[in-house]
PDB file of C-alpha atoms in Angstrom:
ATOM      1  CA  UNK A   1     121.128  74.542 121.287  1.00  0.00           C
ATOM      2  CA  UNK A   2     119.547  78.410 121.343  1.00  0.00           C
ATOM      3  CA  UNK A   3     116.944  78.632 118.981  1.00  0.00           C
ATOM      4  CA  UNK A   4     118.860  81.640 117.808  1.00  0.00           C
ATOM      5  CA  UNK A   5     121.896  79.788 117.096  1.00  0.00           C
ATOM      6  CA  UNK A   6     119.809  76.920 115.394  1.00  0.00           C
ATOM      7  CA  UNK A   7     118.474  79.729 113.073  1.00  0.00           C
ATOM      8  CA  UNK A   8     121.872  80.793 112.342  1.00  0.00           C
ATOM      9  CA  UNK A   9     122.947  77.363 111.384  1.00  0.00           C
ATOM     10  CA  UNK A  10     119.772  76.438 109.367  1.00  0.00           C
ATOM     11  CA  UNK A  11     120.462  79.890 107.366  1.00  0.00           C
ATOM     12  CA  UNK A  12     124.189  79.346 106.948  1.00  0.00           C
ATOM     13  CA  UNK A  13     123.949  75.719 105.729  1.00  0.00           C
ATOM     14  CA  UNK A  14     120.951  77.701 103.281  1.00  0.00           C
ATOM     15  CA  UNK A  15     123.470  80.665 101.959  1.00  0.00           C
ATOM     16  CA  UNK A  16     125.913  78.008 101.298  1.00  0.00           C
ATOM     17  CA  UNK A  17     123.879  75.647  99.370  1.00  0.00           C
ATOM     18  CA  UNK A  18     122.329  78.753  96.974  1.00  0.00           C
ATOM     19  CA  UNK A  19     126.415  79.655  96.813  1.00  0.00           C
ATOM     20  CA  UNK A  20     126.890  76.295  95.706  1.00  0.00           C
ATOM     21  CA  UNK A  21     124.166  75.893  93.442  1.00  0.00           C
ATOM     22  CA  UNK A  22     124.434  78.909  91.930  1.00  0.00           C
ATOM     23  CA  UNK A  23     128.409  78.551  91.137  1.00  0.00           C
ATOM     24  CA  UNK A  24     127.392  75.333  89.538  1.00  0.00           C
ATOM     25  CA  UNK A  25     124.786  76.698  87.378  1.00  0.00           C
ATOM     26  CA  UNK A  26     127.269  79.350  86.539  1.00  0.00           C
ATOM     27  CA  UNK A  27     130.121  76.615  85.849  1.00  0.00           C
ATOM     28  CA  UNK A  28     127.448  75.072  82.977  1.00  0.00           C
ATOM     29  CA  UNK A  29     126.044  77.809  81.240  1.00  0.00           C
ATOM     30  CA  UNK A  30     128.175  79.340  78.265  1.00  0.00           C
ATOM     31  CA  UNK A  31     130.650  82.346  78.940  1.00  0.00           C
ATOM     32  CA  UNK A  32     128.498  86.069  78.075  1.00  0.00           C
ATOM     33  CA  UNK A  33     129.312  89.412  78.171  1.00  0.00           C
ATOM     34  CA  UNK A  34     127.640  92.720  79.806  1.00  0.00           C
ATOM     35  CA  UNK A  35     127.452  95.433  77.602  1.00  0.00           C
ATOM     36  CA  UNK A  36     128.072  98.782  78.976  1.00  0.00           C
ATOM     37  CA  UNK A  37     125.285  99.982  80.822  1.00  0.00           C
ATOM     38  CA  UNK A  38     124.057  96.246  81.910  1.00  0.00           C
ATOM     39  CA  UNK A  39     123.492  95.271  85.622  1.00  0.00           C
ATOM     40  CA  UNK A  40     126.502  93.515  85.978  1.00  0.00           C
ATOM     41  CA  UNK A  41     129.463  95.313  88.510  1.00  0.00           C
ATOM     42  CA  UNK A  42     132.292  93.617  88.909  1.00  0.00           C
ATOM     43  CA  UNK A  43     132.806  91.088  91.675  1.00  0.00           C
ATOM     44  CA  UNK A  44     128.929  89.863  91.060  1.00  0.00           C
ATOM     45  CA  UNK A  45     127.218  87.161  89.599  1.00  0.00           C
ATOM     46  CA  UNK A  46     124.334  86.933  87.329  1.00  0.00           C
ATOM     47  CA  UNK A  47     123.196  84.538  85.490  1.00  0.00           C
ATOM     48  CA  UNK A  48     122.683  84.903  81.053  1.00  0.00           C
ATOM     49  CA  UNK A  49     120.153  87.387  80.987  1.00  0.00           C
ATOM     50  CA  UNK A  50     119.719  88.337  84.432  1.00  0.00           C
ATOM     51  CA  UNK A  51     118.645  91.971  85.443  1.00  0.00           C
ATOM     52  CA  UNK A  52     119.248  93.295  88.395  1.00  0.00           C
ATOM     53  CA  UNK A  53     116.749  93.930  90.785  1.00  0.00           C
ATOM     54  CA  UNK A  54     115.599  96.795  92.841  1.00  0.00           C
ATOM     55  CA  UNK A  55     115.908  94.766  95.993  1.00  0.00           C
ATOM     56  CA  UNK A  56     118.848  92.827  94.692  1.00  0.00           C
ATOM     57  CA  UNK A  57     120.909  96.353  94.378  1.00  0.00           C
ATOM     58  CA  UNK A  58     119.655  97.703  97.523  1.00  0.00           C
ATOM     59  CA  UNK A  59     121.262  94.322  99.320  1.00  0.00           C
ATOM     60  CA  UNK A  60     124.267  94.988  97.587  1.00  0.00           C
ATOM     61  CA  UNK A  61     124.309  98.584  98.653  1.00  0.00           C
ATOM     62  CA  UNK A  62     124.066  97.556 101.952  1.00  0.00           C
ATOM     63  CA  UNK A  63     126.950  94.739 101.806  1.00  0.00           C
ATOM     64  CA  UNK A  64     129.080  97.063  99.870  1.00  0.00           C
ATOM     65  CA  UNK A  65     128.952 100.025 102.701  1.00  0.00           C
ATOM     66  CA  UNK A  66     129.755  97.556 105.187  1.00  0.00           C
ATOM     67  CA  UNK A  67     132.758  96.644 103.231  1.00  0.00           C
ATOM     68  CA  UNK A  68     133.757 100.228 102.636  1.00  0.00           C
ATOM     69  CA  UNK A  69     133.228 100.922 106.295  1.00  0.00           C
ATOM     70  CA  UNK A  70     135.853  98.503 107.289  1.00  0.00           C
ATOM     71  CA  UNK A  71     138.505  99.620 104.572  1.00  0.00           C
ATOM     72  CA  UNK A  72     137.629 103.172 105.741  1.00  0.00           C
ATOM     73  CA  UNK A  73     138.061 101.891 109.649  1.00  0.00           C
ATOM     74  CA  UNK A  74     135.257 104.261 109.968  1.00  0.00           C
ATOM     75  CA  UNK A  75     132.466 102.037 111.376  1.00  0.00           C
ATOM     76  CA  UNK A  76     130.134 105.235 113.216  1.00  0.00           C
ATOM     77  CA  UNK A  77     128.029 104.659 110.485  1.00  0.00           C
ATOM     78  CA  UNK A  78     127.840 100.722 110.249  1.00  0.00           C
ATOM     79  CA  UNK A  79     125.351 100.045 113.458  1.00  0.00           C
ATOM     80  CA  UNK A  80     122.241 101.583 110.978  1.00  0.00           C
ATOM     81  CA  UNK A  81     123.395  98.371 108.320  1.00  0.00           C
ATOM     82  CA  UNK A  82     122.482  95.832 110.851  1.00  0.00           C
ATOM     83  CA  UNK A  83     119.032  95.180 112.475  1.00  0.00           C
ATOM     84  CA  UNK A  84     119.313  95.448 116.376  1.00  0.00           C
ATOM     85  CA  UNK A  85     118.489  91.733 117.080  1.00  0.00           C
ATOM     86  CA  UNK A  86     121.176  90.378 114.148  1.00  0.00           C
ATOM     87  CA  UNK A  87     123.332  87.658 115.168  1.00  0.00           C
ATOM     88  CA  UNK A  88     127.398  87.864 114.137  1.00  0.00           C
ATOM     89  CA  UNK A  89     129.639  85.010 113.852  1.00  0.00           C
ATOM     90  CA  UNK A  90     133.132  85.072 113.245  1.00  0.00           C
ATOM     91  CA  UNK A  91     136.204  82.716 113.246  1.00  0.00           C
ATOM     92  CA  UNK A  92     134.027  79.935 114.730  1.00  0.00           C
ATOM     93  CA  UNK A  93     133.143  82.516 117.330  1.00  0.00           C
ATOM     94  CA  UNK A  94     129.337  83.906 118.287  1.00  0.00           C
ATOM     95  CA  UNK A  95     129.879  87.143 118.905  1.00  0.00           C
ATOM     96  CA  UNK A  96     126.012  88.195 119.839  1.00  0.00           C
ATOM     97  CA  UNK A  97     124.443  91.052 118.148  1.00  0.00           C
ATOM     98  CA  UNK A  98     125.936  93.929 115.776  1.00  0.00           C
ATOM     99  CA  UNK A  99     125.846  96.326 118.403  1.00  0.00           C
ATOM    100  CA  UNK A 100     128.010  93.948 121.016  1.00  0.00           C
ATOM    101  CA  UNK A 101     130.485  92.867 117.946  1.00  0.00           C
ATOM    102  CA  UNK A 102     130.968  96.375 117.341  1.00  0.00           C
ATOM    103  CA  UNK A 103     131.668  97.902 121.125  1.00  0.00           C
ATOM    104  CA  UNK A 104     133.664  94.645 122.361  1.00  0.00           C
ATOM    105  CA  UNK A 105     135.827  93.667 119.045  1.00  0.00           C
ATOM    106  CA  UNK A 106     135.468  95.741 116.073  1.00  0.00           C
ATOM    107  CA  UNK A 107     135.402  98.961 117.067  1.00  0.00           C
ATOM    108  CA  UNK A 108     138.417  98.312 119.995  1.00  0.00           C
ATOM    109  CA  UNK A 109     140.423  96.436 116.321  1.00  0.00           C
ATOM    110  CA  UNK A 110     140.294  99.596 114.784  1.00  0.00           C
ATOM    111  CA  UNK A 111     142.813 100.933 117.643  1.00  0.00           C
ATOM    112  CA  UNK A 112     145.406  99.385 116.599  1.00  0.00           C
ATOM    113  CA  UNK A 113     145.404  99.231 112.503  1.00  0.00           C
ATOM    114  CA  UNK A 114     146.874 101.588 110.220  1.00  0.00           C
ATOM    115  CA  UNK A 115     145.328  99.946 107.281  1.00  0.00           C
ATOM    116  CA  UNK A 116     142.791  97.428 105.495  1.00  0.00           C
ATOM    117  CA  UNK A 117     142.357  96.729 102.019  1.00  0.00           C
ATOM    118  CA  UNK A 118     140.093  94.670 100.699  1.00  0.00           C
ATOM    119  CA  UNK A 119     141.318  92.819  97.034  1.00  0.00           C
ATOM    120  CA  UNK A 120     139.688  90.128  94.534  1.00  0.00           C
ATOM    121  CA  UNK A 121     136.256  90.598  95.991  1.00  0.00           C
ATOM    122  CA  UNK A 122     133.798  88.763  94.861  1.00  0.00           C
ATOM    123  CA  UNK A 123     129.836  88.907  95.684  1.00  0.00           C
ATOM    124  CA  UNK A 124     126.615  86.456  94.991  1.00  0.00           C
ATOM    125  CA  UNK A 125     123.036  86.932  95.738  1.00  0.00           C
ATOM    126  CA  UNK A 126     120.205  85.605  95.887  1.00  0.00           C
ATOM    127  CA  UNK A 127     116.916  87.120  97.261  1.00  0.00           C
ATOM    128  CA  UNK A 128     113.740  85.007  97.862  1.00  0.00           C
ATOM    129  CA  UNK A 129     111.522  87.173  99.265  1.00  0.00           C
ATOM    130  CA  UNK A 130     112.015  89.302 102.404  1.00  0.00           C
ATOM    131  CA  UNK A 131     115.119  87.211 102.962  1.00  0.00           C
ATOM    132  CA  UNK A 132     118.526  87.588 100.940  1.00  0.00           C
ATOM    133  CA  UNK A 133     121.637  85.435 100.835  1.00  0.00           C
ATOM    134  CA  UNK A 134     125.028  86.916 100.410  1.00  0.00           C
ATOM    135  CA  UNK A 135     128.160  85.050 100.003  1.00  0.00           C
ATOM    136  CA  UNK A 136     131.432  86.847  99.452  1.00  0.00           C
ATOM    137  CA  UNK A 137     135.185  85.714  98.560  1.00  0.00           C
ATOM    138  CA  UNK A 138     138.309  88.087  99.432  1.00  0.00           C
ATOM    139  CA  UNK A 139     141.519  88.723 100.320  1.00  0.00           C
ATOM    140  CA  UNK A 140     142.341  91.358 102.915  1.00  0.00           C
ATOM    141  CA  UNK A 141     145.573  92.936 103.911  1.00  0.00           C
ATOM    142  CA  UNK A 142     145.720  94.913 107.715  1.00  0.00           C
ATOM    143  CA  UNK A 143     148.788  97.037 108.726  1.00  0.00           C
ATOM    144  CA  UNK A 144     149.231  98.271 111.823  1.00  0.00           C
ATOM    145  CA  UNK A 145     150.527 101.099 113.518  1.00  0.00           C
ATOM    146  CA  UNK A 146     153.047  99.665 115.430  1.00  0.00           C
ATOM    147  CA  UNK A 147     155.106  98.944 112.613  1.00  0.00           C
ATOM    148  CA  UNK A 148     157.402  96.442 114.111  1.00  0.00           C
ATOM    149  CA  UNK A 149     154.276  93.827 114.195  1.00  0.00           C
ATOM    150  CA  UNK A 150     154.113  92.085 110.790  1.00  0.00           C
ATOM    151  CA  UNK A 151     151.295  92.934 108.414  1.00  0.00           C
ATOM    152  CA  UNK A 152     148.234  90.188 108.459  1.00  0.00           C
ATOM    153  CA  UNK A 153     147.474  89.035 104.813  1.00  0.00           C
ATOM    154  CA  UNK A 154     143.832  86.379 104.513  1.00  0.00           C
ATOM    155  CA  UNK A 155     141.830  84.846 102.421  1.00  0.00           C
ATOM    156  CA  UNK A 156     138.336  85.299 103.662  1.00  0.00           C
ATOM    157  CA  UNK A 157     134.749  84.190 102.837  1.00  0.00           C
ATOM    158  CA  UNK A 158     131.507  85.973 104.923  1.00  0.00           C
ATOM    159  CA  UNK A 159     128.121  84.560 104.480  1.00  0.00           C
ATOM    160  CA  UNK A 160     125.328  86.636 105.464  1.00  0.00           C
ATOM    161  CA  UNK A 161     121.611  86.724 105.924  1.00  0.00           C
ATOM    162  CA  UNK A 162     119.791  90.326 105.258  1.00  0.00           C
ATOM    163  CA  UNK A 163     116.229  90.533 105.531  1.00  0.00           C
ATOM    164  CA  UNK A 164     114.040  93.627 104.120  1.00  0.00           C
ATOM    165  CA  UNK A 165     111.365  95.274 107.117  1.00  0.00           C
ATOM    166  CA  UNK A 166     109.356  97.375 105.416  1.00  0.00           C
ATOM    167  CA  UNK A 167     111.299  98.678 102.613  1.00  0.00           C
ATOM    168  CA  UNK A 168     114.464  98.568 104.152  1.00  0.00           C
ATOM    169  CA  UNK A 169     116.990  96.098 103.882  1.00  0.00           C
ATOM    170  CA  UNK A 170     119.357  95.159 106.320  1.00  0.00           C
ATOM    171  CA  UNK A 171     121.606  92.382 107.444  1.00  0.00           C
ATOM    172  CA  UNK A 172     120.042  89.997 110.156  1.00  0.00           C
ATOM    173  CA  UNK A 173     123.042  87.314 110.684  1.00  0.00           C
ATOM    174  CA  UNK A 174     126.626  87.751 109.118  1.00  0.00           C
ATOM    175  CA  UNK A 175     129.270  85.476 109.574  1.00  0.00           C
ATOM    176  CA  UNK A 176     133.032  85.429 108.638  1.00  0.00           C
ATOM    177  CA  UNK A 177     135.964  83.592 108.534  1.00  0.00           C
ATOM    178  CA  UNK A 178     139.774  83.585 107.144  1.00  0.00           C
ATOM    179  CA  UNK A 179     142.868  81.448 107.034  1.00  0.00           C
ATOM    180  CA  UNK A 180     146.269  82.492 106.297  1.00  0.00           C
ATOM    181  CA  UNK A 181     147.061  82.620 102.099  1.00  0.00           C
ATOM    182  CA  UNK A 182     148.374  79.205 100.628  1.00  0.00           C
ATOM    183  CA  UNK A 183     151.305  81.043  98.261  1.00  0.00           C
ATOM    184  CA  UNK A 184     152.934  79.296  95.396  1.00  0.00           C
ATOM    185  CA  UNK A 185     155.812  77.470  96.403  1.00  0.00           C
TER     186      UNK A 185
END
């Protein structure tokens, strides 16, 4: 095992114990409101009392452009979001660094969609440092431009490691996954 990829696993299994933890804590603590004007966006969590950090809104910033990106299929700008030596994992899949991902499956994707929408998102994180943990919840919906193929409708989850150089933050490992929507029989 690459040290690389037993980095990625040691801050997976991390981001999804602080997810854990954290929905837990959530699950305990009494219902509360935001009043206008508060921290809270919706699709985050915070606990009673929380405010929003500098550093904890510039992560978001940064998860939340890579998002839009992707619903915009515009990703010329996404490459500056990721540091050059991140790691990506998808689908059970390494696919190497952000640059790689982006020239040899995302960006080639794009050819073929007419559409992605992003619904129910949902965002936690948690910053200890230089390091932050993101975990996200979604459902997506792709079209495509040949419109005899059928559109694609997931439920994903992406976990994701950014870490702040300097004053900059930006994401170091992502990884995603989805499986095909359970509906209501």
């Amino acid at each position: 095992m690459s040290f690389r990829s037993a980095l990625a696993g040691s801050a997976l299994a991390a981001v999804l114990a602080t997810s854990a933890q954290a929905q837990a804590q959530a699950q305990t603590q009494a219902p509360h409101s935001h009043a206008p004007g508060s921290a809270h966006t919706p699709g985050s969590a915070h606990a009673p009392g929380h405010a929003q950090t500098a550093d904890e809104a510039q992560v978001r910033t940064v998860v939340a452009a890579y998002k839009d990106a992707i619903t915009r299929m515009d990703v010329s700008q996404t490459p500056a979001l990721f540091w050059e030596d991140s790691a990506i994992f998808e689908n059970g899949g390494v696919e190497g660094t952000f640059a790689y991902y982006l020239e040899h499956h995302l960006g080639p994707e794009f050819t073929d969609l007419a559409g992605f929408e992003f619904r129910n998102h949902e965002m936690t994180v948690e910053i200890d440092g230089d390091t932050a943990f993101v975990s996200e919840t979604y459902t997506y919906h792709i079209t495509f431009k040949d419109t005899a193929r059928e559109p694609i409708e997931r439920r994903g989850v992406a976990t994701s490691v950014l870490r702040k150089r300097g004053d900059e933050w930006r994401f170091a490992i992502y990884h995603s996954s989805a499986r095909p929507l359970r509906r209501a029989t």
